[in-house]
Amino acid sequence: MTVLALEIGASGFAASRIADDVDTDDIRRIPIPAAGAWAKCQELLLEVAGGAEVTDLGIASAGPIDMAAGVIAPSDVPEWRTGFGIVEAARKLFPKARVPLALDGVCLALAERNFGSTGGVMDSLVLGVSERITGGVAVGGFVVVGRTGNAGHVGHVLVPGFDERCDCGGRGCLEAVAGGLAMVRWAREQGWAGATVPELLDAARVGEDIPAAALGRAGTALGRAIASVAALLDLDLVVLGGSLAEAGPALWKPLGEAVATHARLSFLPGLRVVPSQLGDVATIMGAGVLALSGMTA
Ligand SMILES: [Zn+2]
């Protein structure tokens, strides 16, 4: 039995072979190719397969996806923006494999439930905040997949007090304020000279005003969105992962203040927002859980 996991993310692709305990030590990563995305993805998969006959391939993809059709349309992979049949393509590459596909946020929720902070918790929200924002919710002990596989798009929860244009075509979405790419865009409009999310986080860490302000806005927006979702789903645990979760008090302080201000209903005072302990392997671990679960659309 050879099990692989594949992550199609906002800034790159990752693949790993998966052992029984979802050991992902040997993850290979590549940036999103300017062209030939599937060819590069195939190379990556064949490299991690190492000539073995693949029996299961779990795919975690940035959204939107069409789970039943096996199609993904991640906005950061130009060739695939209008839809790519990744499950069919993967079955051609590995004819004997089962190929379950899920939203990256759903995979985060699976990883947290199996290896992270939400094990044994019936109802929770897991957020992944880096270049973009994804999420997964568990309700009544089940990770919610949704009608088309897209439940968990918490980056498009609306946040009061912000009216930024979002890449989805709407306005005022959480991702348009607190997604890393949006934060970089905002900081540059304010006169900051950097260009990437890691640069922005480093600059905030050493106290540069504009990057710190970008994190402050992101923390406030995240806190407001979290309070909304917690009220909707009656939650007491939210896990925050992704590179922004490691931004320290510049993000966490305003986030905590916004949660305290807005999560005021009688069932919400115990609401905890905690950083993920899984680091940047969380999504691919979740794709591994998906692969081992044998779940297919
Ligand atoms: Zn949006």
Short mmCIF file of C-alpha atoms and ligand atoms in Angstrom, two decimals:
data_model
loop_
_atom_site.label_atom_id
_atom_site.label_comp_id
_atom_site.label_asym_id
_atom_site.label_seq_id
_atom_site.Cartn_x
_atom_site.Cartn_y
_atom_site.Cartn_z
CA MET A 1 0.00 0.00 0.00
CA THR A 2 1.51 3.31 -1.08
CA VAL A 3 -0.33 6.39 0.10
CA LEU A 4 0.47 9.90 -1.11
CA ALA A 5 -0.78 13.32 -0.07
CA LEU A 6 -0.85 16.38 -2.33
CA GLU A 7 -1.43 20.00 -1.35
CA ILE A 8 -2.41 22.65 -3.90
CA GLY A 9 -1.84 25.86 -1.96
CA ALA A 10 -1.93 29.61 -2.54
CA SER A 11 1.84 29.85 -2.92
CA GLY A 12 2.94 26.39 -3.99
CA PHE A 13 2.39 22.66 -4.31
CA ALA A 14 3.54 20.05 -1.80
CA ALA A 15 3.57 16.27 -1.87
CA SER A 16 4.55 13.55 0.53
CA ARG A 17 4.42 9.82 0.99
CA ILE A 18 2.29 8.93 3.98
CA ALA A 19 3.04 6.21 6.49
CA ASP A 20 0.39 4.63 8.74
CA ASP A 21 0.81 7.31 11.38
CA VAL A 22 0.62 10.10 8.75
CA ASP A 23 4.32 10.71 9.07
CA THR A 24 5.12 13.51 6.65
CA ASP A 25 8.83 14.04 7.24
CA ASP A 26 9.71 13.88 3.60
CA ILE A 27 7.58 16.65 2.12
CA ARG A 28 8.64 18.05 -1.26
CA ARG A 29 7.54 21.57 -2.11
CA ILE A 30 7.60 23.64 -5.31
CA PRO A 31 6.35 27.16 -6.01
CA ILE A 32 3.33 27.53 -8.29
CA PRO A 33 4.72 27.11 -11.81
CA ALA A 34 4.19 29.97 -14.27
CA ALA A 35 3.16 27.35 -16.85
CA GLY A 36 2.73 23.59 -17.07
CA ALA A 37 1.15 23.28 -13.63
CA TRP A 38 -0.01 19.67 -14.02
CA ALA A 39 3.30 18.57 -15.60
CA LYS A 40 5.19 19.96 -12.58
CA CYS A 41 2.65 18.43 -10.22
CA GLN A 42 3.08 15.02 -11.90
CA GLU A 43 6.86 15.27 -11.55
CA LEU A 44 6.44 16.01 -7.87
CA LEU A 45 4.06 13.07 -7.35
CA LEU A 46 6.24 10.61 -9.28
CA GLU A 47 9.25 11.75 -7.27
CA VAL A 48 7.60 11.07 -3.91
CA ALA A 49 6.04 7.81 -5.19
CA GLY A 50 9.55 6.58 -5.98
CA GLY A 51 8.35 4.00 -8.51
CA ALA A 52 5.85 2.32 -6.17
CA GLU A 53 2.29 1.56 -7.28
CA VAL A 54 0.17 4.20 -5.61
CA THR A 55 -3.02 2.92 -3.95
CA ASP A 56 -4.34 6.16 -2.46
CA LEU A 57 -3.76 9.84 -3.18
CA GLY A 58 -5.40 12.43 -0.92
CA ILE A 59 -5.62 15.91 -2.44
CA ALA A 60 -6.08 19.09 -0.36
CA SER A 61 -6.76 22.07 -2.59
CA ALA A 62 -7.31 25.76 -2.18
CA GLY A 63 -10.86 26.55 -3.18
CA PRO A 64 -13.17 26.71 -4.82
CA ILE A 65 -13.48 23.04 -5.68
CA ASP A 66 -16.19 20.78 -7.08
CA MET A 67 -15.77 17.72 -4.94
CA ALA A 68 -18.18 15.45 -6.85
CA ALA A 69 -16.68 16.34 -10.23
CA GLY A 70 -13.09 16.18 -8.94
CA VAL A 71 -12.43 19.67 -10.25
CA ILE A 72 -10.43 22.46 -8.59
CA ALA A 73 -10.36 26.17 -9.48
CA PRO A 74 -7.75 27.78 -7.19
CA SER A 75 -7.40 31.49 -7.96
CA ASP A 76 -3.61 31.46 -7.51
CA VAL A 77 -2.91 28.90 -10.23
CA PRO A 78 -3.63 30.90 -13.42
CA GLU A 79 -4.08 27.87 -15.70
CA TRP A 80 -6.57 26.27 -13.33
CA ARG A 81 -8.64 29.34 -12.44
CA THR A 82 -11.55 28.22 -14.62
CA GLY A 83 -11.37 24.63 -13.43
CA PHE A 84 -9.01 21.66 -13.71
CA GLY A 85 -10.07 18.03 -13.44
CA ILE A 86 -7.32 17.04 -11.05
CA VAL A 87 -8.91 13.78 -9.89
CA GLU A 88 -9.23 12.42 -13.45
CA ALA A 89 -5.68 13.55 -14.26
CA ALA A 90 -4.36 11.85 -11.12
CA ARG A 91 -6.21 8.62 -11.96
CA LYS A 92 -4.48 8.57 -15.35
CA LEU A 93 -1.15 8.89 -13.56
CA PHE A 94 -1.95 6.27 -10.91
CA PRO A 95 -4.66 4.01 -12.45
CA LYS A 96 -5.11 1.83 -9.36
CA ALA A 97 -5.38 4.68 -6.86
CA ARG A 98 -8.36 6.02 -5.00
CA VAL A 99 -8.17 9.81 -5.23
CA PRO A 100 -10.21 11.65 -2.59
CA LEU A 101 -10.28 15.44 -2.94
CA ALA A 102 -11.20 18.01 -0.27
CA LEU A 103 -10.88 21.70 0.42
CA ASP A 104 -7.57 22.60 2.11
CA GLY A 105 -9.50 23.96 5.12
CA VAL A 106 -11.40 20.70 5.50
CA CYS A 107 -8.02 18.92 5.51
CA LEU A 108 -6.79 21.32 8.21
CA ALA A 109 -9.80 20.39 10.33
CA LEU A 110 -9.07 16.68 9.76
CA ALA A 111 -5.44 17.18 10.79
CA GLU A 112 -6.34 19.11 13.95
CA ARG A 113 -8.90 16.48 14.92
CA ASN A 114 -6.44 13.61 14.49
CA PHE A 115 -3.15 15.17 15.60
CA GLY A 116 -3.77 18.67 16.89
CA SER A 117 -5.94 20.64 19.28
CA THR A 118 -9.51 19.62 18.41
CA GLY A 119 -9.35 15.87 19.16
CA GLY A 120 -12.32 14.89 21.30
CA VAL A 121 -14.01 18.26 20.68
CA MET A 122 -17.36 17.94 18.93
CA ASP A 123 -17.68 21.49 17.58
CA SER A 124 -14.79 23.64 16.41
CA LEU A 125 -13.44 25.98 13.76
CA VAL A 126 -9.94 25.65 12.32
CA LEU A 127 -8.53 28.59 10.38
CA GLY A 128 -5.49 28.62 8.12
CA VAL A 129 -4.25 32.16 7.62
CA SER A 130 -1.28 32.77 5.34
CA GLU A 131 -1.34 34.26 1.82
CA ARG A 132 -5.05 33.49 1.80
CA ILE A 133 -7.51 32.27 4.41
CA THR A 134 -9.10 28.88 4.55
CA GLY A 135 -11.01 27.04 7.20
CA GLY A 136 -12.84 23.94 8.25
CA VAL A 137 -15.64 23.45 10.73
CA ALA A 138 -16.57 20.43 12.79
CA VAL A 139 -20.17 20.17 13.96
CA GLY A 140 -21.39 17.36 16.17
CA GLY A 141 -18.07 15.55 15.76
CA PHE A 142 -18.10 15.59 11.97
CA VAL A 143 -15.95 17.78 9.75
CA VAL A 144 -18.45 19.55 7.52
CA VAL A 145 -17.78 19.19 3.80
CA GLY A 146 -20.81 21.05 2.45
CA ARG A 147 -22.98 20.64 -0.63
CA THR A 148 -20.16 21.00 -3.18
CA GLY A 149 -17.15 20.49 -0.92
CA ASN A 150 -16.66 24.18 -0.15
CA ALA A 151 -17.87 24.50 3.45
CA GLY A 152 -15.26 26.32 5.50
CA HIS A 153 -14.65 29.31 3.24
CA VAL A 154 -14.33 31.51 6.31
CA GLY A 155 -12.14 33.94 4.35
CA HIS A 156 -15.36 35.18 2.80
CA VAL A 157 -17.26 35.81 6.00
CA LEU A 158 -18.05 39.53 5.99
CA VAL A 159 -16.41 41.68 8.64
CA PRO A 160 -18.08 44.91 9.79
CA GLY A 161 -15.95 48.04 9.62
CA PHE A 162 -14.05 47.00 6.52
CA ASP A 163 -15.09 47.49 2.93
CA GLU A 164 -12.11 46.23 0.93
CA ARG A 165 -12.68 44.72 -2.47
CA CYS A 166 -12.14 40.95 -2.36
CA ASP A 167 -10.63 38.78 -5.09
CA CYS A 168 -13.88 36.77 -5.05
CA GLY A 169 -15.66 39.78 -6.56
CA GLY A 170 -17.38 40.85 -3.34
CA ARG A 171 -16.47 43.46 -0.74
CA GLY A 172 -15.69 43.40 2.95
CA CYS A 173 -14.61 39.75 3.14
CA LEU A 174 -12.24 38.65 5.91
CA GLU A 175 -9.58 37.58 3.38
CA ALA A 176 -9.60 41.07 1.82
CA VAL A 177 -8.31 42.43 5.15
CA ALA A 178 -6.53 39.57 6.89
CA GLY A 179 -5.23 37.40 4.05
CA GLY A 180 -1.47 37.87 3.67
CA LEU A 181 -1.68 38.96 0.02
CA ALA A 182 -4.32 41.57 0.91
CA MET A 183 -2.21 42.77 3.85
CA VAL A 184 0.79 43.26 1.57
CA ARG A 185 -1.41 45.14 -0.91
CA TRP A 186 -2.75 47.41 1.86
CA ALA A 187 0.71 48.02 3.34
CA ARG A 188 2.12 48.98 -0.06
CA GLU A 189 -0.76 51.45 -0.55
CA GLN A 190 0.32 53.04 2.75
CA GLY A 191 3.89 53.41 1.44
CA TRP A 192 5.59 50.21 2.68
CA ALA A 193 8.26 49.05 0.21
CA GLY A 194 8.19 45.27 0.78
CA ALA A 195 6.53 42.73 -1.47
CA THR A 196 5.87 39.41 0.22
CA VAL A 197 4.02 38.00 3.22
CA PRO A 198 7.21 36.71 4.97
CA GLU A 199 8.79 40.18 4.51
CA LEU A 200 5.72 41.81 6.01
CA LEU A 201 5.77 39.48 9.03
CA ASP A 202 9.52 40.07 9.56
CA ALA A 203 9.04 43.85 9.31
CA ALA A 204 6.19 43.76 11.83
CA ARG A 205 8.35 41.68 14.19
CA VAL A 206 11.02 44.39 14.27
CA GLY A 207 8.40 47.05 14.88
CA GLU A 208 7.89 48.72 11.50
CA ASP A 209 4.73 50.82 11.75
CA ILE A 210 2.87 49.99 8.55
CA PRO A 211 3.34 46.19 8.69
CA ALA A 212 2.38 46.25 12.39
CA ALA A 213 -0.75 48.24 11.51
CA ALA A 214 -1.59 45.69 8.80
CA LEU A 215 -1.40 42.93 11.41
CA GLY A 216 -3.51 44.99 13.80
CA ARG A 217 -6.27 45.35 11.21
CA ALA A 218 -6.00 41.63 10.41
CA GLY A 219 -6.30 40.70 14.08
CA THR A 220 -9.39 42.85 14.53
CA ALA A 221 -11.02 41.43 11.40
CA LEU A 222 -10.19 37.86 12.42
CA GLY A 223 -11.64 38.42 15.90
CA ARG A 224 -14.88 39.78 14.45
CA ALA A 225 -15.22 36.89 11.99
CA ILE A 226 -14.44 34.35 14.71
CA ALA A 227 -17.08 35.86 17.01
CA SER A 228 -19.66 35.60 14.19
CA VAL A 229 -18.87 31.99 13.34
CA ALA A 230 -18.72 31.01 17.02
CA ALA A 231 -22.20 32.44 17.57
CA LEU A 232 -23.55 30.72 14.46
CA LEU A 233 -22.18 27.29 15.39
CA ASP A 234 -22.12 27.48 19.21
CA LEU A 235 -18.35 26.99 19.45
CA ASP A 236 -15.95 27.18 22.34
CA LEU A 237 -12.74 26.30 20.46
CA VAL A 238 -11.11 27.95 17.45
CA VAL A 239 -7.66 26.93 16.22
CA LEU A 240 -5.61 29.39 14.20
CA GLY A 241 -2.84 28.05 11.96
CA GLY A 242 -0.83 29.31 9.00
CA SER A 243 2.07 31.75 8.95
CA LEU A 244 0.06 34.63 10.43
CA ALA A 245 -0.65 32.59 13.55
CA GLU A 246 3.04 32.98 14.38
CA ALA A 247 2.92 36.80 14.16
CA GLY A 248 2.79 37.28 17.93
CA PRO A 249 0.99 40.00 19.92
CA ALA A 250 0.69 42.38 16.94
CA LEU A 251 -1.99 40.01 15.63
CA TRP A 252 -3.17 38.14 18.73
CA LYS A 253 -3.81 41.17 20.95
CA PRO A 254 -6.32 42.92 18.65
CA LEU A 255 -7.79 39.51 17.81
CA GLY A 256 -8.43 38.78 21.49
CA GLU A 257 -9.87 42.25 22.04
CA ALA A 258 -12.26 41.88 19.11
CA VAL A 259 -13.42 38.46 20.34
CA ALA A 260 -13.96 39.88 23.85
CA THR A 261 -15.92 42.81 22.42
CA HIS A 262 -18.16 40.82 20.10
CA ALA A 263 -18.55 37.31 21.54
CA ARG A 264 -20.97 38.42 24.27
CA LEU A 265 -23.78 35.86 24.19
CA SER A 266 -24.27 33.75 27.31
CA PHE A 267 -22.84 30.61 25.66
CA LEU A 268 -19.69 32.30 24.33
CA PRO A 269 -17.58 33.56 27.27
CA GLY A 270 -15.59 30.31 27.30
CA LEU A 271 -14.61 30.74 23.64
CA ARG A 272 -10.91 30.00 23.26
CA VAL A 273 -8.79 30.88 20.22
CA VAL A 274 -5.52 28.96 20.26
CA PRO A 275 -2.57 28.69 17.87
CA SER A 276 -2.21 25.45 15.93
CA GLN A 277 0.61 23.19 17.10
CA LEU A 278 0.97 21.48 13.72
CA GLY A 279 3.01 24.09 11.83
CA ASP A 280 3.21 24.19 8.05
CA VAL A 281 2.65 20.43 7.65
CA ALA A 282 -0.97 20.65 8.82
CA THR A 283 -2.62 20.73 5.38
CA ILE A 284 -0.63 17.83 3.96
CA MET A 285 -1.21 15.83 7.14
CA GLY A 286 -4.91 16.43 6.60
CA ALA A 287 -4.60 15.24 3.00
CA GLY A 288 -2.96 12.12 4.44
CA VAL A 289 -5.89 11.58 6.82
CA LEU A 290 -8.22 12.02 3.85
CA ALA A 291 -6.27 9.44 1.82
CA LEU A 292 -6.26 6.90 4.65
CA SER A 293 -9.97 7.46 5.32
CA GLY A 294 -10.78 6.08 1.88
CA MET A 295 -13.37 8.83 1.53
CA THR A 296 -14.31 9.68 -2.05
CA ALA A 297 -17.02 11.90 -3.45
ZN ZN B 1 -14.49 37.30 -0.81
#
